[in-house]
Amino acid sequence: NSALSKLLAHASALGYVTDDGEGVAGEYDGVAFSLAEAKGVLAIANGASFEILDIDVGLDARAAQAIVSSRPFTAAAKELCHSMGELCR
């Protein structure tokens, strides 16, 4: 699983993503996002602690640190992926 798909799954599990019926808003690193999903991922990326990203979400510690160090994110997954570089995959 890519870092983005893990963030999306965690955001969905916590109820940050509701079905908006808007279809795909964009695709980043092979992960398709609706507008609601992108908002949910941003909420987790901007608000979760390093420990939550590393342990609960299951990201590589380097990816979790890259997210924490690059906050705040204002754009969706593309900006997140850019901050993590190769760790995004």
Tab-separated table of N, CA, C and O in Angstrom:
chain	number	residue	atom	x	y	z
A	1	ASN	N	0.834	-1.198	0.000
A	1	ASN	CA	0.000	0.000	0.000
A	1	ASN	C	0.870	1.250	0.000
A	1	ASN	O	1.824	1.341	0.737
A	2	SER	N	0.470	2.220	-0.803
A	2	SER	CA	1.207	3.478	-0.819
A	2	SER	C	0.839	4.307	0.403
A	2	SER	O	-0.172	4.067	1.067
A	3	ALA	N	1.668	5.288	0.702
A	3	ALA	CA	1.396	6.176	1.832
A	3	ALA	C	0.048	6.864	1.655
A	3	ALA	O	-0.717	6.996	2.618
A	4	LEU	N	-0.253	7.284	0.436
A	4	LEU	CA	-1.531	7.969	0.207
A	4	LEU	C	-2.716	7.044	0.422
A	4	LEU	O	-3.729	7.450	0.994
A	5	SER	N	-2.615	5.799	-0.019
A	5	SER	CA	-3.734	4.875	0.192
A	5	SER	C	-3.907	4.562	1.674
A	5	SER	O	-5.033	4.408	2.152
A	6	LYS	N	-2.809	4.524	2.437
A	6	LYS	CA	-2.907	4.312	3.879
A	6	LYS	C	-3.566	5.511	4.567
A	6	LYS	O	-4.403	5.350	5.463
A	7	LEU	N	-3.185	6.728	4.149
A	7	LEU	CA	-3.813	7.930	4.714
A	7	LEU	C	-5.304	7.957	4.392
A	7	LEU	O	-6.125	8.290	5.250
A	8	LEU	N	-5.655	7.594	3.171
A	8	LEU	CA	-7.057	7.582	2.768
A	8	LEU	C	-7.846	6.558	3.576
A	8	LEU	O	-8.935	6.853	4.070
A	9	ALA	N	-7.303	5.377	3.761
A	9	ALA	CA	-7.985	4.347	4.545
A	9	ALA	C	-8.183	4.799	5.992
A	9	ALA	O	-9.252	4.586	6.584
A	10	HIS	N	-7.183	5.442	6.561
A	10	HIS	CA	-7.284	5.916	7.954
A	10	HIS	C	-8.320	7.031	8.071
A	10	HIS	O	-9.128	7.028	8.999
A	11	ALA	N	-8.311	7.956	7.127
A	11	ALA	CA	-9.298	9.037	7.137
A	11	ALA	C	-10.711	8.478	7.012
A	11	ALA	O	-11.630	8.923	7.706
A	12	SER	N	-10.885	7.484	6.178
A	12	SER	CA	-12.202	6.852	6.015
A	12	SER	C	-12.625	6.129	7.289
A	12	SER	O	-13.777	6.242	7.724
A	13	ALA	N	-11.694	5.407	7.900
A	13	ALA	CA	-12.006	4.654	9.118
A	13	ALA	C	-12.419	5.562	10.268
A	13	ALA	O	-13.249	5.180	11.100
A	14	LEU	N	-11.874	6.773	10.316
A	14	LEU	CA	-12.200	7.706	11.395
A	14	LEU	C	-13.412	8.584	11.089
A	14	LEU	O	-13.783	9.435	11.888
A	15	GLY	N	-14.027	8.375	9.926
A	15	GLY	CA	-15.213	9.133	9.578
A	15	GLY	C	-14.947	10.499	8.983
A	15	GLY	O	-15.851	11.329	8.887
A	16	TYR	N	-13.724	10.758	8.559
A	16	TYR	CA	-13.400	12.038	7.927
A	16	TYR	C	-13.907	12.109	6.487
A	16	TYR	O	-13.958	13.174	5.901
A	17	VAL	N	-14.243	10.959	5.914
A	17	VAL	CA	-14.682	10.910	4.530
A	17	VAL	C	-16.141	10.500	4.490
A	17	VAL	O	-16.522	9.471	5.026
A	18	THR	N	-16.942	11.349	3.883
A	18	THR	CA	-18.339	11.011	3.647
A	18	THR	C	-18.548	10.960	2.144
A	18	THR	O	-17.862	11.652	1.385
A	19	ASP	N	-19.474	10.157	1.700
A	19	ASP	CA	-19.728	10.010	0.270
A	19	ASP	C	-20.321	11.294	-0.271
A	19	ASP	O	-21.426	11.675	0.078
A	20	ASP	N	-19.566	11.969	-1.119
A	20	ASP	CA	-20.039	13.233	-1.678
A	20	ASP	C	-20.678	13.067	-3.049
A	20	ASP	O	-21.242	14.010	-3.587
A	21	GLY	N	-20.570	11.872	-3.627
A	21	GLY	CA	-21.179	11.610	-4.918
A	21	GLY	C	-20.574	12.408	-6.061
A	21	GLY	O	-21.154	12.494	-7.137
A	22	GLU	N	-19.405	13.009	-5.858
A	22	GLU	CA	-18.804	13.857	-6.878
A	22	GLU	C	-17.849	13.107	-7.797
A	22	GLU	O	-17.295	13.696	-8.712
A	23	GLY	N	-17.629	11.828	-7.571
A	23	GLY	CA	-16.709	11.084	-8.420
A	23	GLY	C	-15.270	11.427	-8.117
A	23	GLY	O	-14.941	11.985	-7.081
A	24	VAL	N	-14.402	11.115	-9.049
A	24	VAL	CA	-12.966	11.305	-8.864
A	24	VAL	C	-12.599	12.767	-9.103
A	24	VAL	O	-12.908	13.341	-10.135
A	25	ALA	N	-11.934	13.364	-8.113
A	25	ALA	CA	-11.478	14.750	-8.226
A	25	ALA	C	-10.061	14.812	-8.779
A	25	ALA	O	-9.649	15.812	-9.334
A	26	GLY	N	-9.307	13.739	-8.601
A	26	GLY	CA	-7.936	13.694	-9.091
A	26	GLY	C	-7.303	12.363	-8.744
A	26	GLY	O	-7.824	11.615	-7.931
A	27	GLU	N	-6.194	12.079	-9.385
A	27	GLU	CA	-5.455	10.855	-9.098
A	27	GLU	C	-4.009	11.221	-8.841
A	27	GLU	O	-3.392	11.962	-9.611
A	28	TYR	N	-3.471	10.729	-7.725
A	28	TYR	CA	-2.113	11.031	-7.319
A	28	TYR	C	-1.422	9.743	-6.918
A	28	TYR	O	-1.948	9.002	-6.094
A	29	ASP	N	-0.286	9.493	-7.508
A	29	ASP	CA	0.484	8.283	-7.232
A	29	ASP	C	-0.372	7.030	-7.371
A	29	ASP	O	-0.279	6.104	-6.584
A	30	GLY	N	-1.267	7.045	-8.347
A	30	GLY	CA	-2.104	5.883	-8.621
A	30	GLY	C	-3.300	5.734	-7.710
A	30	GLY	O	-4.014	4.741	-7.782
A	31	VAL	N	-3.547	6.690	-6.828
A	31	VAL	CA	-4.689	6.644	-5.913
A	31	VAL	C	-5.690	7.706	-6.353
A	31	VAL	O	-5.375	8.890	-6.386
A	32	ALA	N	-6.908	7.272	-6.690
A	32	ALA	CA	-7.958	8.196	-7.104
A	32	ALA	C	-8.657	8.755	-5.874
A	32	ALA	O	-8.956	8.017	-4.927
A	33	PHE	N	-8.910	10.066	-5.877
A	33	PHE	CA	-9.533	10.740	-4.750
A	33	PHE	C	-10.775	11.499	-5.194
A	33	PHE	O	-10.730	12.232	-6.182
A	34	SER	N	-11.858	11.357	-4.429
A	34	SER	CA	-12.984	12.259	-4.588
A	34	SER	C	-12.653	13.513	-3.787
A	34	SER	O	-11.688	13.528	-3.006
A	35	LEU	N	-13.447	14.541	-3.928
A	35	LEU	CA	-13.219	15.762	-3.162
A	35	LEU	C	-13.308	15.472	-1.660
A	35	LEU	O	-12.480	15.937	-0.878
A	36	ALA	N	-14.295	14.684	-1.246
A	36	ALA	CA	-14.448	14.348	0.178
A	36	ALA	C	-13.255	13.555	0.693
A	36	ALA	O	-12.788	13.780	1.812
A	37	GLU	N	-12.753	12.633	-0.116
A	37	GLU	CA	-11.592	11.846	0.300
A	37	GLU	C	-10.359	12.727	0.441
A	37	GLU	O	-9.588	12.580	1.397
A	38	ALA	N	-10.165	13.637	-0.500
A	38	ALA	CA	-9.019	14.546	-0.425
A	38	ALA	C	-9.095	15.397	0.836
A	38	ALA	O	-8.087	15.596	1.529
A	39	LYS	N	-10.286	15.884	1.170
A	39	LYS	CA	-10.462	16.677	2.395
A	39	LYS	C	-10.158	15.836	3.631
A	39	LYS	O	-9.550	16.321	4.590
A	40	GLY	N	-10.582	14.581	3.629
A	40	GLY	CA	-10.310	13.696	4.761
A	40	GLY	C	-8.834	13.426	4.946
A	40	GLY	O	-8.312	13.466	6.064
A	41	VAL	N	-8.133	13.184	3.841
A	41	VAL	CA	-6.692	12.950	3.904
A	41	VAL	C	-5.979	14.204	4.412
A	41	VAL	O	-5.069	14.119	5.238
A	42	LEU	N	-6.407	15.370	3.947
A	42	LEU	CA	-5.802	16.616	4.429
A	42	LEU	C	-6.016	16.796	5.924
A	42	LEU	O	-5.113	17.246	6.628
A	43	ALA	N	-7.201	16.444	6.414
A	43	ALA	CA	-7.469	16.573	7.850
A	43	ALA	C	-6.512	15.704	8.655
A	43	ALA	O	-5.968	16.146	9.674
A	44	ILE	N	-6.284	14.482	8.208
A	44	ILE	CA	-5.357	13.582	8.901
A	44	ILE	C	-3.921	14.100	8.762
A	44	ILE	O	-3.176	14.185	9.737
A	45	ALA	N	-3.529	14.469	7.552
A	45	ALA	CA	-2.152	14.927	7.320
A	45	ALA	C	-1.831	16.196	8.097
A	45	ALA	O	-0.717	16.354	8.589
A	46	ASN	N	-2.781	17.076	8.232
A	46	ASN	CA	-2.538	18.336	8.952
A	46	ASN	C	-2.713	18.208	10.456
A	46	ASN	O	-2.157	19.015	11.206
A	47	GLY	N	-3.464	17.219	10.922
A	47	GLY	CA	-3.778	17.171	12.341
A	47	GLY	C	-3.225	16.010	13.144
A	47	GLY	O	-3.123	16.099	14.362
A	48	ALA	N	-2.863	14.930	12.481
A	48	ALA	CA	-2.402	13.748	13.211
A	48	ALA	C	-0.968	13.928	13.689
A	48	ALA	O	-0.135	14.529	13.005
A	49	SER	N	-0.688	13.388	14.854
A	49	SER	CA	0.672	13.434	15.388
A	49	SER	C	1.579	12.488	14.599
A	49	SER	O	1.110	11.606	13.872
A	50	PHE	N	2.877	12.666	14.776
A	50	PHE	CA	3.846	11.764	14.163
A	50	PHE	C	3.531	10.327	14.550
A	50	PHE	O	3.543	9.428	13.706
A	51	GLU	N	3.230	10.090	15.818
A	51	GLU	CA	2.971	8.737	16.308
A	51	GLU	C	1.757	8.117	15.627
A	51	GLU	O	1.766	6.933	15.282
A	52	ILE	N	0.708	8.892	15.445
A	52	ILE	CA	-0.486	8.365	14.772
A	52	ILE	C	-0.152	8.026	13.326
A	52	ILE	O	-0.522	6.954	12.829
A	53	LEU	N	0.552	8.921	12.633
A	53	LEU	CA	0.919	8.656	11.242
A	53	LEU	C	1.818	7.432	11.135
A	53	LEU	O	1.642	6.590	10.252
A	54	ASP	N	2.760	7.314	12.032
A	54	ASP	CA	3.727	6.220	11.997
A	54	ASP	C	3.101	4.892	12.414
A	54	ASP	O	3.223	3.891	11.707
A	55	ILE	N	2.393	4.879	13.529
A	55	ILE	CA	1.897	3.629	14.100
A	55	ILE	C	0.480	3.296	13.630
A	55	ILE	O	0.235	2.232	13.063
A	56	ASP	N	-0.472	4.200	13.877
A	56	ASP	CA	-1.870	3.909	13.548
A	56	ASP	C	-2.118	3.848	12.043
A	56	ASP	O	-2.792	2.949	11.559
A	57	VAL	N	-1.595	4.826	11.310
A	57	VAL	CA	-1.774	4.836	9.862
A	57	VAL	C	-0.866	3.797	9.214
A	57	VAL	O	-1.201	3.201	8.202
A	58	GLY	N	0.301	3.562	9.829
A	58	GLY	CA	1.226	2.552	9.313
A	58	GLY	C	2.190	3.069	8.266
A	58	GLY	O	2.706	2.307	7.462
A	59	LEU	N	2.450	4.382	8.296
A	59	LEU	CA	3.414	4.941	7.353
A	59	LEU	C	4.835	4.626	7.793
A	59	LEU	O	5.097	4.402	8.972
A	60	ASP	N	5.734	4.622	6.852
A	60	ASP	CA	7.151	4.566	7.155
A	60	ASP	C	7.459	5.787	8.024
A	60	ASP	O	6.909	6.871	7.794
A	61	ALA	N	8.309	5.656	9.008
A	61	ALA	CA	8.622	6.772	9.911
A	61	ALA	C	9.144	7.985	9.153
A	61	ALA	O	8.849	9.123	9.516
A	62	ARG	N	9.887	7.750	8.076
A	62	ARG	CA	10.390	8.878	7.276
A	62	ARG	C	9.257	9.623	6.584
A	62	ARG	O	9.269	10.852	6.497
A	63	ALA	N	8.263	8.887	6.105
A	63	ALA	CA	7.108	9.521	5.462
A	63	ALA	C	6.299	10.302	6.489
A	63	ALA	O	5.864	11.430	6.229
A	64	ALA	N	6.103	9.716	7.667
A	64	ALA	CA	5.373	10.411	8.729
A	64	ALA	C	6.094	11.703	9.116
A	64	ALA	O	5.461	12.753	9.269
A	65	GLN	N	7.407	11.647	9.246
A	65	GLN	CA	8.176	12.839	9.597
A	65	GLN	C	8.115	13.881	8.490
A	65	GLN	O	8.022	15.074	8.756
A	66	ALA	N	8.152	13.441	7.243
A	66	ALA	CA	8.068	14.376	6.109
A	66	ALA	C	6.730	15.108	6.115
A	66	ALA	O	6.667	16.304	5.850
A	67	ILE	N	5.660	14.403	6.460
A	67	ILE	CA	4.339	15.033	6.531
A	67	ILE	C	4.317	16.070	7.643
A	67	ILE	O	3.909	17.211	7.445
A	68	VAL	N	4.752	15.680	8.836
A	68	VAL	CA	4.742	16.592	9.986
A	68	VAL	C	5.599	17.828	9.694
A	68	VAL	O	5.203	18.956	9.997
A	69	SER	N	6.750	17.632	9.092
A	69	SER	CA	7.674	18.739	8.821
A	69	SER	C	7.191	19.670	7.719
A	69	SER	O	7.635	20.819	7.646
A	70	SER	N	6.305	19.193	6.850
A	70	SER	CA	5.862	19.979	5.696
A	70	SER	C	4.519	20.674	5.899
A	70	SER	O	4.002	21.276	4.969
A	71	ARG	N	3.951	20.573	7.082
A	71	ARG	CA	2.656	21.199	7.345
A	71	ARG	C	2.743	22.706	7.312
A	71	ARG	O	3.798	23.254	7.592
A	72	PRO	N	1.655	23.386	7.030
A	72	PRO	CA	0.316	22.878	6.710
A	72	PRO	C	0.181	22.599	5.216
A	72	PRO	O	0.829	23.219	4.385
A	73	PHE	N	-0.667	21.633	4.897
A	73	PHE	CA	-1.006	21.317	3.522
A	73	PHE	C	-2.303	22.025	3.175
A	73	PHE	O	-3.263	21.975	3.933
A	74	THR	N	-2.316	22.676	2.048
A	74	THR	CA	-3.528	23.363	1.598
A	74	THR	C	-4.117	22.700	0.370
A	74	THR	O	-5.292	22.831	0.107
A	75	ALA	N	-3.301	22.001	-0.384
A	75	ALA	CA	-3.777	21.255	-1.542
A	75	ALA	C	-3.828	19.787	-1.152
A	75	ALA	O	-3.265	19.393	-0.135
A	76	ALA	N	-4.485	19.016	-1.943
A	76	ALA	CA	-4.688	17.617	-1.585
A	76	ALA	C	-3.458	16.762	-1.785
A	76	ALA	O	-2.336	17.183	-1.517
A	77	ALA	N	-3.663	15.562	-2.244
A	77	ALA	CA	-2.643	14.529	-2.268
A	77	ALA	C	-1.393	14.894	-3.055
A	77	ALA	O	-0.309	14.446	-2.722
A	78	LYS	N	-1.520	15.712	-4.072
A	78	LYS	CA	-0.345	16.054	-4.873
A	78	LYS	C	0.721	16.730	-4.017
A	78	LYS	O	1.903	16.421	-4.106
A	79	GLU	N	0.318	17.645	-3.159
A	79	GLU	CA	1.254	18.339	-2.277
A	79	GLU	C	1.853	17.369	-1.252
A	79	GLU	O	3.042	17.429	-0.951
A	80	LEU	N	1.039	16.475	-0.722
A	80	LEU	CA	1.539	15.467	0.217
A	80	LEU	C	2.582	14.593	-0.458
A	80	LEU	O	3.649	14.334	0.094
A	81	CYS	N	2.259	14.132	-1.644
A	81	CYS	CA	3.168	13.250	-2.362
A	81	CYS	C	4.481	13.956	-2.657
A	81	CYS	O	5.548	13.373	-2.527
A	82	HIS	N	4.408	15.205	-3.018
A	82	HIS	CA	5.619	15.971	-3.301
A	82	HIS	C	6.511	16.056	-2.056
A	82	HIS	O	7.726	15.921	-2.144
A	83	SER	N	5.922	16.247	-0.898
A	83	SER	CA	6.716	16.388	0.326
A	83	SER	C	7.403	15.081	0.723
A	83	SER	O	8.456	15.098	1.322
A	84	MET	N	6.797	13.954	0.361
A	84	MET	CA	7.361	12.667	0.737
A	84	MET	C	8.272	12.088	-0.333
A	84	MET	O	8.992	11.135	-0.081
A	85	GLY	N	8.247	12.634	-1.537
A	85	GLY	CA	9.093	12.135	-2.615
A	85	GLY	C	8.880	10.656	-2.865
A	85	GLY	O	7.758	10.199	-2.978
A	86	GLU	N	9.963	9.909	-2.923
A	86	GLU	CA	9.874	8.472	-3.202
A	86	GLU	C	9.155	7.704	-2.104
A	86	GLU	O	8.669	6.608	-2.345
A	87	LEU	N	9.073	8.269	-0.910
A	87	LEU	CA	8.389	7.567	0.183
A	87	LEU	C	6.888	7.487	-0.049
A	87	LEU	O	6.189	6.734	0.596
A	88	CYS	N	6.381	8.275	-0.975
A	88	CYS	CA	4.963	8.303	-1.267
A	88	CYS	C	4.516	6.989	-1.890
A	88	CYS	O	3.374	6.601	-1.776
A	89	ARG	N	5.396	6.291	-2.550
A	89	ARG	CA	5.038	5.072	-3.278
A	89	ARG	C	5.009	3.860	-2.403
A	89	ARG	O	5.526	3.760	-1.392
